[in-house]
Structure formats: C-alpha cells, structure tokens
Short mmCIF file of C-alpha atoms and ligand atoms in Angstrom, two decimals:
data_model
loop_
_atom_site.label_atom_id
_atom_site.label_comp_id
_atom_site.label_asym_id
_atom_site.label_seq_id
_atom_site.Cartn_x
_atom_site.Cartn_y
_atom_site.Cartn_z
CA MET A 1 -3.90 9.45 19.99
CA ALA A 2 -2.70 8.31 16.61
CA THR A 3 -4.41 9.77 13.58
CA LEU A 4 -5.64 7.61 10.74
CA LEU A 5 -5.92 9.38 7.38
CA PHE A 6 -8.36 8.18 4.71
CA GLY A 7 -8.00 8.55 0.97
CA THR A 8 -8.14 7.08 -2.49
CA ALA A 9 -5.94 4.82 -4.57
CA GLY A 10 -5.48 7.13 -7.52
CA ILE A 11 -7.33 10.17 -8.75
CA PRO A 12 -10.98 10.27 -7.56
CA GLN A 13 -13.36 9.23 -10.33
CA SER A 14 -15.34 12.45 -9.94
CA THR A 15 -12.25 14.52 -10.88
CA TRP A 16 -12.33 16.46 -14.11
CA PRO A 17 -10.01 16.61 -15.92
CA GLN A 18 -8.52 13.28 -14.78
CA GLU A 19 -5.14 14.71 -13.83
CA THR A 20 -3.05 14.16 -10.73
CA GLY A 21 -3.06 17.78 -9.53
CA GLU A 22 -6.83 18.04 -9.97
CA GLY A 23 -7.15 14.71 -8.17
CA ILE A 24 -5.31 16.08 -5.12
CA ARG A 25 -7.62 19.11 -5.06
CA ARG A 26 -10.65 16.82 -5.42
CA VAL A 27 -9.50 14.67 -2.49
CA ALA A 28 -9.42 17.78 -0.31
CA ALA A 29 -12.80 19.03 -1.61
CA LEU A 30 -14.38 15.65 -0.78
CA GLY A 31 -13.15 15.90 2.80
CA LEU A 32 -10.58 13.13 2.42
CA ASP A 33 -7.00 13.33 3.69
CA CYS A 34 -4.64 11.46 1.40
CA MET A 35 -4.12 10.03 -2.08
CA GLU A 36 -1.90 7.28 -3.47
CA ILE A 37 -0.43 8.18 -6.83
CA GLU A 38 -0.79 5.08 -9.00
CA PHE A 39 2.38 4.48 -10.97
CA VAL A 40 1.07 0.94 -11.44
CA HIS A 41 1.45 1.04 -15.25
CA GLY A 42 4.55 3.23 -15.17
CA VAL A 43 6.11 6.25 -13.43
CA TYR A 44 4.17 8.87 -15.38
CA LEU A 45 5.37 12.08 -13.68
CA ASP A 46 8.65 13.78 -14.54
CA GLU A 47 10.68 15.72 -11.98
CA ALA A 48 9.07 19.10 -12.67
CA ASN A 49 5.55 17.67 -12.45
CA ALA A 50 6.41 15.76 -9.29
CA LYS A 51 7.58 18.98 -7.61
CA ALA A 52 4.37 20.69 -8.72
CA MET A 53 2.34 17.88 -7.11
CA ALA A 54 4.22 18.37 -3.83
CA GLY A 55 3.14 22.03 -3.84
CA ILE A 56 -0.51 21.24 -4.60
CA ALA A 57 -0.57 18.58 -1.89
CA ARG A 58 0.95 20.96 0.66
CA ASN A 59 -1.51 23.74 -0.17
CA ASN A 60 -4.47 21.37 0.10
CA LYS A 61 -3.17 19.50 3.16
CA VAL A 62 -3.32 16.17 1.34
CA LYS A 63 -0.76 13.50 2.21
CA LEU A 64 0.63 11.68 -0.81
CA SER A 65 1.99 8.18 -1.19
CA VAL A 66 3.01 6.28 -4.31
CA HIS A 67 2.24 2.80 -5.67
CA ALA A 68 5.12 1.45 -7.78
CA PRO A 69 4.53 -0.41 -11.09
CA TYR A 70 2.91 -3.85 -10.98
CA PHE A 71 5.52 -5.46 -13.21
CA LEU A 72 8.28 -5.63 -10.59
CA ASN A 73 9.61 -9.04 -9.56
CA PHE A 74 12.54 -9.14 -7.16
CA ASN A 75 12.62 -12.91 -7.55
CA ALA A 76 12.96 -12.79 -11.35
CA ARG A 77 15.14 -15.58 -12.78
CA GLU A 78 16.55 -13.46 -15.60
CA LEU A 79 19.09 -10.87 -14.48
CA PRO A 80 17.84 -8.14 -16.88
CA LYS A 81 14.34 -8.47 -15.38
CA LEU A 82 15.74 -8.22 -11.89
CA HIS A 83 17.81 -5.15 -12.76
CA SER A 84 14.86 -3.48 -14.42
CA SER A 85 12.75 -4.14 -11.28
CA GLN A 86 15.44 -2.50 -9.17
CA GLY A 87 15.74 0.44 -11.55
CA THR A 88 11.99 0.96 -11.68
CA LEU A 89 11.53 0.90 -7.90
CA HIS A 90 14.47 3.27 -7.52
CA LYS A 91 12.92 5.66 -10.05
CA ALA A 92 9.46 5.43 -8.42
CA ALA A 93 11.10 6.26 -5.08
CA ARG A 94 12.98 9.23 -6.54
CA ILE A 95 9.84 10.73 -8.11
CA ALA A 96 7.80 9.90 -4.98
CA ARG A 97 10.27 11.86 -2.88
CA LEU A 98 9.92 14.88 -5.19
CA CYS A 99 6.13 14.58 -4.77
CA GLY A 100 6.66 14.90 -1.02
CA ALA A 101 5.54 11.30 -0.44
CA GLU A 102 6.94 9.36 2.49
CA SER A 103 6.00 5.87 1.29
CA VAL A 104 6.26 3.79 -1.87
CA VAL A 105 4.12 0.65 -1.94
CA PHE A 106 5.28 -2.23 -4.16
CA HIS A 107 4.59 -5.90 -4.86
CA PRO A 108 7.86 -7.73 -4.15
CA GLY A 109 7.43 -10.67 -6.53
CA PHE A 110 6.32 -14.24 -7.17
CA TYR A 111 7.60 -17.53 -5.78
CA LEU A 112 7.79 -19.10 -9.28
CA GLY A 113 7.80 -22.52 -7.63
CA ASN A 114 10.89 -21.82 -5.48
CA PRO A 115 10.89 -22.58 -1.74
CA PRO A 116 9.63 -19.54 0.24
CA GLY A 117 12.79 -19.39 2.40
CA GLN A 118 15.00 -19.14 -0.67
CA VAL A 119 12.69 -16.56 -2.28
CA TYR A 120 12.89 -14.51 0.89
CA GLU A 121 16.69 -14.35 0.67
CA THR A 122 16.63 -13.50 -3.06
CA ILE A 123 14.11 -10.70 -2.56
CA LYS A 124 15.98 -9.35 0.45
CA THR A 125 19.26 -9.20 -1.47
CA SER A 126 17.60 -7.53 -4.46
CA LEU A 127 16.03 -4.90 -2.21
CA GLU A 128 19.36 -4.20 -0.52
CA GLY A 129 20.63 -3.04 -3.91
CA VAL A 130 17.78 -0.52 -4.18
CA LEU A 131 18.23 0.64 -0.58
CA ASP A 132 21.95 1.24 -1.18
CA LYS A 133 21.12 3.49 -4.13
CA LEU A 134 18.52 5.40 -2.12
CA LYS A 135 21.05 5.87 0.64
CA SER A 136 23.59 7.36 -1.75
CA ASP A 137 20.81 9.62 -3.10
CA ASP A 138 20.03 10.76 0.47
CA ASN A 139 16.45 9.63 -0.12
CA PRO A 140 14.92 8.63 3.24
CA ILE A 141 11.66 7.32 1.73
CA THR A 142 10.07 4.19 3.20
CA LEU A 143 9.63 1.25 0.82
CA ARG A 144 6.50 -0.71 1.69
CA PRO A 145 6.17 -4.28 0.45
CA GLU A 146 2.46 -5.06 0.25
CA SER A 147 0.84 -8.14 1.76
CA SER A 148 -0.35 -10.20 -1.20
CA GLY A 149 -3.74 -11.67 -2.02
CA LYS A 150 -2.57 -14.82 -3.78
CA PRO A 151 -0.70 -17.84 -2.46
CA THR A 152 1.60 -17.75 -5.55
CA GLN A 153 2.65 -14.19 -4.75
CA PHE A 154 5.33 -13.44 -2.14
CA GLY A 155 4.03 -11.38 0.76
CA THR A 156 2.53 -13.09 3.76
CA ILE A 157 2.26 -10.84 6.80
CA ASP A 158 5.20 -12.76 8.30
CA GLU A 159 7.37 -12.26 5.23
CA ILE A 160 6.86 -8.54 5.00
CA THR A 161 7.27 -8.16 8.76
CA ARG A 162 10.60 -9.98 8.52
CA LEU A 163 11.75 -7.76 5.66
CA SER A 164 10.87 -4.74 7.80
CA LEU A 165 12.97 -6.11 10.66
CA ASP A 166 15.92 -7.18 8.50
CA LEU A 167 16.27 -4.08 6.31
CA PRO A 168 16.36 -0.32 7.01
CA ASN A 169 13.65 1.97 5.55
CA ILE A 170 11.29 -0.94 4.95
CA ALA A 171 7.85 -1.10 6.57
CA PRO A 172 4.74 -3.11 5.75
CA CYS A 173 1.81 -2.16 3.59
CA ILE A 174 -0.98 -4.19 5.14
CA ASP A 175 -3.66 -4.91 2.56
CA LEU A 176 -6.61 -6.07 4.65
CA ALA A 177 -8.61 -7.15 1.59
CA HIS A 178 -5.70 -9.31 0.40
CA TRP A 179 -5.29 -10.71 3.90
CA HIS A 180 -8.93 -11.80 3.82
CA ALA A 181 -8.78 -13.09 0.23
CA ARG A 182 -6.04 -15.63 1.01
CA GLY A 183 -8.58 -18.19 2.21
CA GLY A 184 -11.69 -16.24 3.22
CA GLY A 185 -10.90 -15.94 6.95
CA ASN A 186 -9.29 -12.89 8.56
CA ASN A 187 -12.42 -10.80 8.51
CA SER A 188 -13.37 -10.15 12.13
CA TYR A 189 -12.60 -7.79 14.99
CA GLU A 190 -10.78 -10.58 16.85
CA GLU A 191 -8.61 -11.59 13.88
CA CYS A 192 -7.69 -8.00 13.06
CA SER A 193 -6.89 -7.36 16.72
CA GLY A 194 -4.57 -10.35 16.62
CA LEU A 195 -2.87 -9.00 13.51
CA LEU A 196 -2.32 -5.59 15.10
CA ALA A 197 -1.08 -7.06 18.37
CA GLY A 198 1.41 -9.14 16.37
CA LEU A 199 2.66 -6.13 14.43
CA LYS A 200 3.08 -4.18 17.65
CA LYS A 201 5.00 -7.03 19.25
CA ASP A 202 7.29 -7.53 16.23
CA LEU A 203 7.79 -3.99 14.98
CA GLY A 204 6.96 -1.84 18.00
CA GLU A 205 4.36 0.74 18.98
CA ALA A 206 5.74 3.33 16.51
CA ALA A 207 5.04 1.02 13.55
CA LEU A 208 1.40 0.72 14.67
CA LYS A 209 1.09 4.50 14.70
CA GLU A 210 2.59 4.82 11.20
CA MET A 211 0.77 2.10 9.34
CA HIS A 212 0.04 2.03 5.63
CA ILE A 213 -3.17 0.13 4.98
CA HIS A 214 -5.06 -0.84 1.83
CA LEU A 215 -8.75 -1.66 2.12
CA SER A 216 -11.48 -2.46 -0.40
CA GLY A 217 -14.18 -4.97 -1.05
CA ILE A 218 -12.81 -8.08 -2.71
CA GLU A 219 -13.85 -11.13 -4.70
CA TYR A 220 -11.77 -14.25 -4.15
CA GLY A 221 -11.65 -17.97 -4.81
CA LYS A 222 -9.41 -20.90 -3.99
CA ASN A 223 -6.47 -19.12 -5.65
CA GLY A 224 -7.03 -16.02 -3.57
CA GLU A 225 -7.76 -12.53 -4.86
CA LYS A 226 -9.85 -12.20 -8.05
CA LYS A 227 -10.82 -8.55 -8.18
CA HIS A 228 -11.65 -5.55 -6.05
CA LEU A 229 -15.33 -4.80 -5.35
CA PRO A 230 -17.29 -1.99 -3.73
CA LEU A 231 -17.37 -2.64 0.04
CA ARG A 232 -21.13 -3.10 0.15
CA SER A 233 -21.03 -5.66 -2.69
CA SER A 234 -18.48 -7.77 -0.81
CA ASP A 235 -18.35 -9.86 2.36
CA LEU A 236 -15.64 -7.70 3.95
CA GLU A 237 -16.56 -6.85 7.54
CA TYR A 238 -15.09 -3.38 7.27
CA GLU A 239 -16.82 -2.09 10.41
CA GLN A 240 -15.18 -4.79 12.52
CA LEU A 241 -11.78 -4.15 10.94
CA LEU A 242 -12.10 -0.40 11.49
CA ARG A 243 -13.13 -0.96 15.10
CA ALA A 244 -10.00 -3.05 15.68
CA LEU A 245 -7.84 -0.32 14.10
CA LYS A 246 -9.43 2.32 16.29
CA GLU A 247 -9.29 0.40 19.54
CA HIS A 248 -5.65 -0.57 19.02
CA GLY A 249 -4.70 3.03 18.30
CA ALA A 250 -3.51 2.28 14.76
CA GLY A 251 -2.53 5.45 12.90
CA GLY A 252 -1.09 6.39 9.52
CA THR A 253 -2.66 6.14 6.11
CA LEU A 254 -5.60 4.06 4.90
CA ILE A 255 -6.00 3.91 1.13
CA CYS A 256 -9.26 2.67 -0.36
CA GLU A 257 -8.79 0.60 -3.53
CA SER A 258 -12.48 -0.13 -4.20
CA PRO A 259 -13.67 0.51 -7.78
CA ASN A 260 -15.90 3.29 -6.36
CA ARG A 261 -12.83 4.68 -4.65
CA GLU A 262 -13.99 8.00 -3.19
CA GLU A 263 -17.43 6.74 -2.23
CA ASP A 264 -15.94 3.86 -0.24
CA ALA A 265 -13.11 6.01 1.18
CA LEU A 266 -15.75 8.37 2.54
CA LEU A 267 -17.83 5.46 3.84
CA LEU A 268 -14.76 4.18 5.70
CA LYS A 269 -13.85 7.59 7.10
CA GLU A 270 -17.40 8.33 8.26
CA THR A 271 -17.83 4.88 9.79
CA TYR A 272 -14.52 5.24 11.63
CA GLN A 273 -15.31 8.73 12.91
CA LYS A 274 -18.68 7.69 14.28
CA MET A 275 -17.12 4.96 16.42
ZN1 LIG B 301 -0.86 -3.04 -4.53
#
C-alpha cells in the first residue's frame, strides 16, 4: 500500500528559534513526516546550509520538499523577467537537491489576457530551458507546477497534467484547496475520486503513488482564492477528500498550508489514520 506523508508548509509555528534546522526537528517531535521549505520570498539557504539541512532531515527521518519563490512567471512578456524566472527556479532546484529534496513546487505564471493555448506553449518552452540546465547539472529533481486557485493564474488540473505528460521530470502539485476555491465545487468524496481516477488514467498508477498535495482551509470568492484558513474555520470537506485519497491508494506527500500549520497537519494525519 502506498504511504501518504503529512507535514507542514514551512517551519512549524511552535519552533524556537524559527530556523529551518530546528523546524525539521520540530516536525519529527510533533509526529509529522515531512516539511516544505518555503523559498517563497527568496532562496534563503546557501549551499553549506542546504547540505546541513539534508543531514538533519536524514537523522530525523523527515522528508523535505521545496516551494520556489512566488514571483516567477514563465509567461512574462519582458525577456529579462522570463530569464530571471528561469534562473530563480534553476537555483531553487539546485539548493533543493542539496537539501535532499525530491520535489520543487512552483507557480508557473499568469495568463495576462493571452489565450490559454498560447500561454501553455510559452510556459512549456520556458520550462524546457530550465529542464535542459538541470539535465546538464545531473539534477534529477522533479519540478511540480501547482494547480492554481485563481482563474487568472495558469494551472488548471488539465494544464499541469499536460505539462507532466509533455515534459520530463515534471509532475503535478495538486492543491486541493485551490481546486475547491476555483468556483466553490470540488469538495466531496465523489469529486475527489473523479480527480484521482483522471490522474491515474492520464499519468499512470505510479503518479498516484507519488503525489504531492497541498491542503488547507480556504476563503474564496468569485475571483477564486482569497486566503488560507484553518480547516475548521472553512467549508473544506477534508474528511471526504482524505477518504478519497485513502481509498484510491494515493501516496506521496501532503503538505498543510493552513495558518495553524502543525495543528491542521496533525488533524489531517490523525483523521487519515483513523479511517
Ligand atoms: Zn504554492
């Protein structure tokens, strides 16, 4: 049976001092399994620190992943912006690899009013440039475009599935809160089962066993995602979603992005284990 690991987006709030290495130890002490290092405002670890994190993670049996900076846009109109997005993702992937991470999550970009089909091709070509560099670095890390929570933001489930099929070393990051926030549906056992069956059909059984999932409570409106909320303050039917994950044998990593990150990560893990 596939194993699903549960952990926090970033250093647990109850960590003191608020440092990455202490955060990894805190994740283990809490009884959680994994942590996503949040490079969302910049790649803040240098090579030596990244290697140190790999050691701490190994010793504490915590699986690490990385979230790349928010400011990437692989559909940027200006060439310097596009090149800086490529450079930043490449750097995040290099440091992630030194941390022992197997996945880098990133937000691919915005439509900026362009037709989705054209944006798809632009983003695909931009990512090929990054993948070429990673190949020449011998860096086998998986880049994970995240499903987006806003209709203006590239990243429907179909788009990221297609990228995963068209390019090597690309796999989805399925953000179930974002999926729900794009219209308020997608919040039941049946809908989540449909999603998982679709992923299995398109990407194969192995992809279902090596998923990367984001989950949190979420506030949304007609323009989609507004902000993350604690699970119990939101309308997210997390028990139904977890039941679908369990019954479909989904494995991999589930990262909780709620504001009360470790509390909700533990709630999710305990709920899942009791099923
Ligand atoms: Zn994200």
